[in-house]
Short mmCIF file of C-alpha atoms in Angstrom, two decimals:
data_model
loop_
_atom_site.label_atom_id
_atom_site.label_comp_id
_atom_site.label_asym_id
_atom_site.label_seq_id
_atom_site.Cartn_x
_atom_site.Cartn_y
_atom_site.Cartn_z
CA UNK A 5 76.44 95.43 96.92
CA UNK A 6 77.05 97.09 93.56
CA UNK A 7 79.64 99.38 92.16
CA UNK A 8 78.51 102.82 91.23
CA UNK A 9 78.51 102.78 87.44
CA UNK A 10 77.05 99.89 85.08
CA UNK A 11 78.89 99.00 82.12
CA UNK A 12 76.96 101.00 79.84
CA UNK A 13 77.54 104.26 81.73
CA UNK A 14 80.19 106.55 80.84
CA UNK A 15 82.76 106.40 83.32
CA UNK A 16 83.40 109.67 85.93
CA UNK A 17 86.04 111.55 85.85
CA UNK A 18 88.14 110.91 88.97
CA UNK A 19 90.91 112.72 90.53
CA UNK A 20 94.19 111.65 89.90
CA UNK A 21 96.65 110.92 92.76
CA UNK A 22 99.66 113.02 93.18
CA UNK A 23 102.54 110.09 93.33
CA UNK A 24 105.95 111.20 94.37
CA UNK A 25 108.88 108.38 94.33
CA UNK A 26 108.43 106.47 97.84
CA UNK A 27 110.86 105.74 100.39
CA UNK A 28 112.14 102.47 99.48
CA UNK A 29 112.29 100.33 102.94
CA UNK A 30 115.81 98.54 103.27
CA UNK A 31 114.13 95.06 105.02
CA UNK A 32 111.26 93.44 103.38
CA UNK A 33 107.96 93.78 103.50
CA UNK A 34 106.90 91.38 105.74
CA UNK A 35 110.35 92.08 107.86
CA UNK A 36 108.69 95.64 108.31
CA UNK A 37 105.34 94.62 109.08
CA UNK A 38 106.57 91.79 111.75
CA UNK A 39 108.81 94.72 113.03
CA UNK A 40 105.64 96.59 114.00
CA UNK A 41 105.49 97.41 117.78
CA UNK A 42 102.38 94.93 118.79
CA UNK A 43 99.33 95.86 121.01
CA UNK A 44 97.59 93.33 123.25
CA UNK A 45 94.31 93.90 123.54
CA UNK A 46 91.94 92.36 125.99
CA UNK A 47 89.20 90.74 124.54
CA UNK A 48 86.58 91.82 127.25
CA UNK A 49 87.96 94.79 126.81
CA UNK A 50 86.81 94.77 122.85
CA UNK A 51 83.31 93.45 123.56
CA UNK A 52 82.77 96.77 126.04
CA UNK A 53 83.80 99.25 123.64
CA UNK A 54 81.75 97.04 120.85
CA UNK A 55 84.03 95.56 118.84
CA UNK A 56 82.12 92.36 118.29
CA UNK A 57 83.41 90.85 114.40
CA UNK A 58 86.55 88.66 116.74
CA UNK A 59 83.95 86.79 118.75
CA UNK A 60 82.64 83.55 116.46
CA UNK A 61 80.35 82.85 119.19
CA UNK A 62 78.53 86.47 118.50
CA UNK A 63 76.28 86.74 115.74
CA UNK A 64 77.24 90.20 115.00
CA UNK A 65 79.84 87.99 113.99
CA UNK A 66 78.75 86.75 111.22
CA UNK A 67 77.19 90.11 109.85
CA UNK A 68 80.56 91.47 109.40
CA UNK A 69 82.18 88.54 107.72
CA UNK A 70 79.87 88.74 104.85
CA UNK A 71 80.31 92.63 104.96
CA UNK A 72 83.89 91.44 104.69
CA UNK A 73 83.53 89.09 101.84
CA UNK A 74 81.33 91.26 99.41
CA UNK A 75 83.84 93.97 99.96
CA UNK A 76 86.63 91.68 98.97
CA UNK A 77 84.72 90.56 95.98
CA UNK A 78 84.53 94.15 94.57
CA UNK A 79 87.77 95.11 95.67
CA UNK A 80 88.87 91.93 93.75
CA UNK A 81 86.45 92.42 91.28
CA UNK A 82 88.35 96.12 90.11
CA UNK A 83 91.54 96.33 91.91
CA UNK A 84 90.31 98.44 94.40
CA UNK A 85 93.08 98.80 97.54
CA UNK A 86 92.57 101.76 99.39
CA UNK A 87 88.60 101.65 100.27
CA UNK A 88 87.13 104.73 102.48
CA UNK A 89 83.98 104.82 105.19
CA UNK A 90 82.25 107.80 105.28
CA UNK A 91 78.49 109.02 106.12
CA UNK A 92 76.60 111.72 105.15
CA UNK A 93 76.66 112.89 108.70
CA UNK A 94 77.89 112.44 112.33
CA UNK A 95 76.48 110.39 114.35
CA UNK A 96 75.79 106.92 112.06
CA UNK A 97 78.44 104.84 113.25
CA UNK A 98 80.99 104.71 110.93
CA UNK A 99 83.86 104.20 113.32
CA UNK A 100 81.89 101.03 114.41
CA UNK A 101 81.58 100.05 111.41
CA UNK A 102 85.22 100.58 110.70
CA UNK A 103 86.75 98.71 113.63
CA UNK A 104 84.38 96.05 113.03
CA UNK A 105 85.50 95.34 109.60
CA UNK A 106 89.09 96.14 109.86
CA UNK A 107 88.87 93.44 112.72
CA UNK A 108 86.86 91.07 110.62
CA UNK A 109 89.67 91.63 107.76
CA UNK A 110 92.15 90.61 110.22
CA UNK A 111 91.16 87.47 110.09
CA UNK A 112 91.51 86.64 106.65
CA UNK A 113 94.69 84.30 106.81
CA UNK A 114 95.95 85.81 103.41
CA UNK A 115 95.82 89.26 104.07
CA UNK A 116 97.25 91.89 105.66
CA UNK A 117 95.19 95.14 106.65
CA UNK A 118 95.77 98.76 107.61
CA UNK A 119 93.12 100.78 109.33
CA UNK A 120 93.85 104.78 109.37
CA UNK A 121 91.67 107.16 111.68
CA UNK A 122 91.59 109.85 108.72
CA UNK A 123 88.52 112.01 110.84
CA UNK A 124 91.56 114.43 111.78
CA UNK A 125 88.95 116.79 113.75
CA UNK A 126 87.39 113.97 115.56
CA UNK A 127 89.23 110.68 115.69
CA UNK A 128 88.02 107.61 118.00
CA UNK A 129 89.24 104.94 116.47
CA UNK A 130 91.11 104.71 119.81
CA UNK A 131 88.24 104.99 121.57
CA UNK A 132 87.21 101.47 120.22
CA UNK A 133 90.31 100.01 120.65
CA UNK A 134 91.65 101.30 124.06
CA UNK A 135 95.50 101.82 122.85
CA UNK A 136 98.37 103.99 123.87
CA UNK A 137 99.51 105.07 120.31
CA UNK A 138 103.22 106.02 120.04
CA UNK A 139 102.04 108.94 117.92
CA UNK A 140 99.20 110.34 116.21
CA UNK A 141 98.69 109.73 112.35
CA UNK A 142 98.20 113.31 112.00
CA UNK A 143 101.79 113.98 112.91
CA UNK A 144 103.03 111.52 110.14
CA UNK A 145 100.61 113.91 108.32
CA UNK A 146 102.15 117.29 109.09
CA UNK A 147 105.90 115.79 109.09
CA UNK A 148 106.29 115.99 113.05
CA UNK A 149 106.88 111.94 113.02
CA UNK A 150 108.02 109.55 110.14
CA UNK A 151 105.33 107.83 108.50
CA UNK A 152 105.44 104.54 110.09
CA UNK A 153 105.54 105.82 113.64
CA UNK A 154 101.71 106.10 114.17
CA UNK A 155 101.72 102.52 113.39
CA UNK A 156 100.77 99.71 115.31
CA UNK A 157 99.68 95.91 114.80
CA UNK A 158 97.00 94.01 116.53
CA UNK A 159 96.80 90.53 116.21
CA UNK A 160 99.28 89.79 113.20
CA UNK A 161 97.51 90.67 110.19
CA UNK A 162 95.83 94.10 111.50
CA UNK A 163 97.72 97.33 111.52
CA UNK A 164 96.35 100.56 113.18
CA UNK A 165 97.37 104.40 112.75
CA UNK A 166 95.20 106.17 115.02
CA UNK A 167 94.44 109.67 115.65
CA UNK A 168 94.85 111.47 119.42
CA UNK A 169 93.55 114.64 119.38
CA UNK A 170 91.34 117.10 117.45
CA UNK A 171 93.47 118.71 114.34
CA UNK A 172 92.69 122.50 112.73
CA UNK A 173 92.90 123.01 109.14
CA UNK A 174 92.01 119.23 108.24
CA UNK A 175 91.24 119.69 105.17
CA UNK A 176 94.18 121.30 103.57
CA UNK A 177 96.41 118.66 105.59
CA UNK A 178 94.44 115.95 103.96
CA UNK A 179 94.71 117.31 100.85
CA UNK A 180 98.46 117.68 100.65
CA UNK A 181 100.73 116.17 99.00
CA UNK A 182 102.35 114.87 102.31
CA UNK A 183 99.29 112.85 103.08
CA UNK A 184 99.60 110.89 99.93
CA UNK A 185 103.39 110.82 100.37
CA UNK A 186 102.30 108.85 103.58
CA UNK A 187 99.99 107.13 102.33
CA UNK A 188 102.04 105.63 99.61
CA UNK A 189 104.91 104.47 101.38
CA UNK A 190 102.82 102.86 104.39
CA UNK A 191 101.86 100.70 100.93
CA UNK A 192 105.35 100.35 99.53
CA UNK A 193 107.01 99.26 102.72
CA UNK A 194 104.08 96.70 104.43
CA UNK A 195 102.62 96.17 101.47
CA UNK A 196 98.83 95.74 102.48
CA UNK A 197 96.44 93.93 100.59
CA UNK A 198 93.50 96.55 101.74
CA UNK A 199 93.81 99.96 103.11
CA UNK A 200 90.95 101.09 105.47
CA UNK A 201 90.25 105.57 106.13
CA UNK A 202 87.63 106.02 108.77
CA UNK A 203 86.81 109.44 107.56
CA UNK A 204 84.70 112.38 108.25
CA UNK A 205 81.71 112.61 106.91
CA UNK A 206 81.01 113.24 103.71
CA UNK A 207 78.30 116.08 103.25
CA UNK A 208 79.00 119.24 105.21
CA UNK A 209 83.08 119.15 105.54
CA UNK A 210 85.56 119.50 102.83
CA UNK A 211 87.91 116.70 104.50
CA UNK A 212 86.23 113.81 102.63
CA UNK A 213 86.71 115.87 99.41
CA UNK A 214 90.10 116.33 100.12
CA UNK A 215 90.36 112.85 100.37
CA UNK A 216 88.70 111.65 97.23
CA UNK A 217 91.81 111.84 95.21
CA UNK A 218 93.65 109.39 97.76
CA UNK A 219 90.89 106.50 97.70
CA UNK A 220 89.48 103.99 94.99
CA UNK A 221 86.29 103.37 96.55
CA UNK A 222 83.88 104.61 99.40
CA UNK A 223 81.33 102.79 101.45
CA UNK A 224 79.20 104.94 102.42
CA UNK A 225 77.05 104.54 105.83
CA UNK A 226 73.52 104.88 106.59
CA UNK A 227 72.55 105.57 110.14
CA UNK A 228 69.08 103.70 110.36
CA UNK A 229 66.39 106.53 112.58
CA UNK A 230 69.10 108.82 111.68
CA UNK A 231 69.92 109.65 107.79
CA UNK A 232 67.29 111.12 105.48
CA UNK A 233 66.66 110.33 102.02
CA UNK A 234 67.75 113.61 101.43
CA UNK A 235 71.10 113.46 103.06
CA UNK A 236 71.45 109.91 101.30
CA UNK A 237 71.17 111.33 97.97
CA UNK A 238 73.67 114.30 98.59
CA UNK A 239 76.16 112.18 99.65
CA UNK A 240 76.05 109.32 97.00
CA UNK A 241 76.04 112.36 94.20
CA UNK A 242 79.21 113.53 95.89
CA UNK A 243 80.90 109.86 96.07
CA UNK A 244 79.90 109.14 92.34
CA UNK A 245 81.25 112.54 90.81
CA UNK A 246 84.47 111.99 92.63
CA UNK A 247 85.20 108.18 93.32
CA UNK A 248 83.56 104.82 92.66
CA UNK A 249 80.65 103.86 95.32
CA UNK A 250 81.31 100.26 96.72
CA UNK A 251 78.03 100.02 98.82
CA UNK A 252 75.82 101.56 101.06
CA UNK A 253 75.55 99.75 104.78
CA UNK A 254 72.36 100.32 106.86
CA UNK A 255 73.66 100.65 110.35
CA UNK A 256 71.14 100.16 113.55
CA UNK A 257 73.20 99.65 115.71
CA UNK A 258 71.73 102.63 117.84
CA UNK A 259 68.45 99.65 118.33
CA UNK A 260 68.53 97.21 121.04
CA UNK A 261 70.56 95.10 119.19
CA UNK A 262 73.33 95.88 116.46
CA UNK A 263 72.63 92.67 114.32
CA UNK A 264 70.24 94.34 112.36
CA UNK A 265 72.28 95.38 109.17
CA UNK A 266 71.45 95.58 105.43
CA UNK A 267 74.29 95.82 102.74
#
C-alpha cells in the first residue's frame, strides 16, 4: 500500500469541502449511535450473498483483515476519515469489496464505522446485505428524509445507509452542498472513526468527480481478467489530480475462488 505522493513531490491541489455549521445532536454521540434502529442479519444468509470477512473460520477471512489493517495504518498515518472505493469500471467488484471491509472494520473493538451506498444510479449494497432500509440515503440526499433516517447498525460497531433504487441526475445531487451537509452531520452526531462511499466508478461518470471534494482518500479497485492497463492508468490520473490514492486492490474474485487478492 502507498499513498499517492512521496515526500519530495509537490503536493495536488485538492478540492476544498463546502462546510456549513452542522446540526448539533442534543444526546451524545454514542447515545445516538446506540439509538440506531439494529438489523439482524443471518449469518448463512451473509455467506450466500458473499460476505465472507465475519467468518474466522474462512480464509477470505484473513485477506480482508490485513486489507483492514494497512488501510488503518494510512488512514492513521494522515488523518484520513472519510476513505472512498471506486473502479475504473463496472463490473470489478467494488461493492464486494466494500461490504467485506466495512464488515471486517466492524470488528475492530475501538471503532465505530459507517458504510454509505454513494453509486446513486446503481446501489447494491443491499443486495449484499439483505435489509429492509427505513429509507434510501438518496432521500437524506435530496432532503425527502432527515439525515440519519437511512441509517442503520449491524452488529454494534457497523452502521449502514443504503441506497433502494436507481436515482437521475446523480451527479449534481452528489455534488451539492446538501450531500456534504449530510455527510457532515452523520460525523458530528455518531462520530465515526472511518467513513466508507461505495461509489460509482470512476472513469466514464461524473458522480465520482462530484464526489472528490467530499473524500480524503480513494482505493481504487482492479477487476483481475477485467481492467486494462489502460483503464488503470485513467483512473489513478483522475484520483491523484483530485484526491490522495490510498491503494490499488486486485480483485479475482470472479475465479473459482475469491482468496486470491493483491494490495
Amino acid at each position: 500500500m502507498r499513498a499517492s505522493r512521496s515526500d519530495t513531490e509537490e503536493p495536488t491541489e485538492i478540492n476544498e469541502r463546502v462546510v456549513l455549521p452542522p446540526v448539533l445532536p442534543s444526546e451524545e454521540p454514542l447515545e445516538l449511535w446506540d439509538d440506531l434502529p439494529v438489523m439482524a442479519i443471518d449469518p448463512k444468509v451473509l455467506a450466500k450473498r458473499r460476505i465472507v470477512a465475519h467468518d474466522p473460520q474462512r480464509l477470505e477471512h484473513e485477506i480482508f483483515s490485513v486489507l483492514r489493517t494497512k488501510v488503518l495504518l494510512e488512514a492513521h498515518k494522515h488523518g484520513w476519515r472519510r476513505i472512498a472505493i471506486t473502479s475504473p469500471t463496472r463490473g470489478c467488484g467494488k461493492s464486494f469489496v466494500s461490504s467485506n471491509l466495512a464488515v471486517s472494520l466492524s470488528q475492530h473493538p475501538d471503532m465505530r464505522t459507517v458504510l454509505l451506498d454513494m453509486d446513486l444510479r446503481q446501489p447494491s449494497l443491499n443486495n449484499y446485505f439483505g435489509i429492509e432500509t427505513r429509507a434510501s440515503i438518496s432521500e437524506a440526499l435530496t432532503g425527502k428524509v432527515k439525515f440519519h433516517e437511512p441509517l442503520s447498525r449491524i452488529g454494534p460497531r457497523l452502521a449502514v445507509g443504503l441506497g433502494v433504487n436507481s436515482v437521475a441526475n446523480s451527479g449534481a445531487i452528489l455534488s451539492s452542498r446538501a450531500t456534504g451537509d449530510v455527510i457532515r452531520n452523520i460525523e458530528v452526531s455518531y462520530e465515526p472513526d472511518l467513513v466508507l462511499f461505495d461509489t460509482p466508478p470512476v472513469n466514464y461518470l461524473d458522480d465520482m468527480l462530484a464526489l472528490f471534494a467530499q473524500t480524503d482518500a480513494v482505493i481504487l479497485l482492479l477487476g483481475g481478467g477485467v481492467t486494462t492497463q489502460e483503464e488503470t492508468e485513467t483512473a489513478k490520473k483522475l484520483i491523484e489530480e483530485h484526491s490522495n490514492l490510498l491503494g490499488v486492490v486486485l480483485n479475482k474474485s470472479h475465479e473459482r475462488s475469491i482468496k486470491k487478492y493483491q494490495y
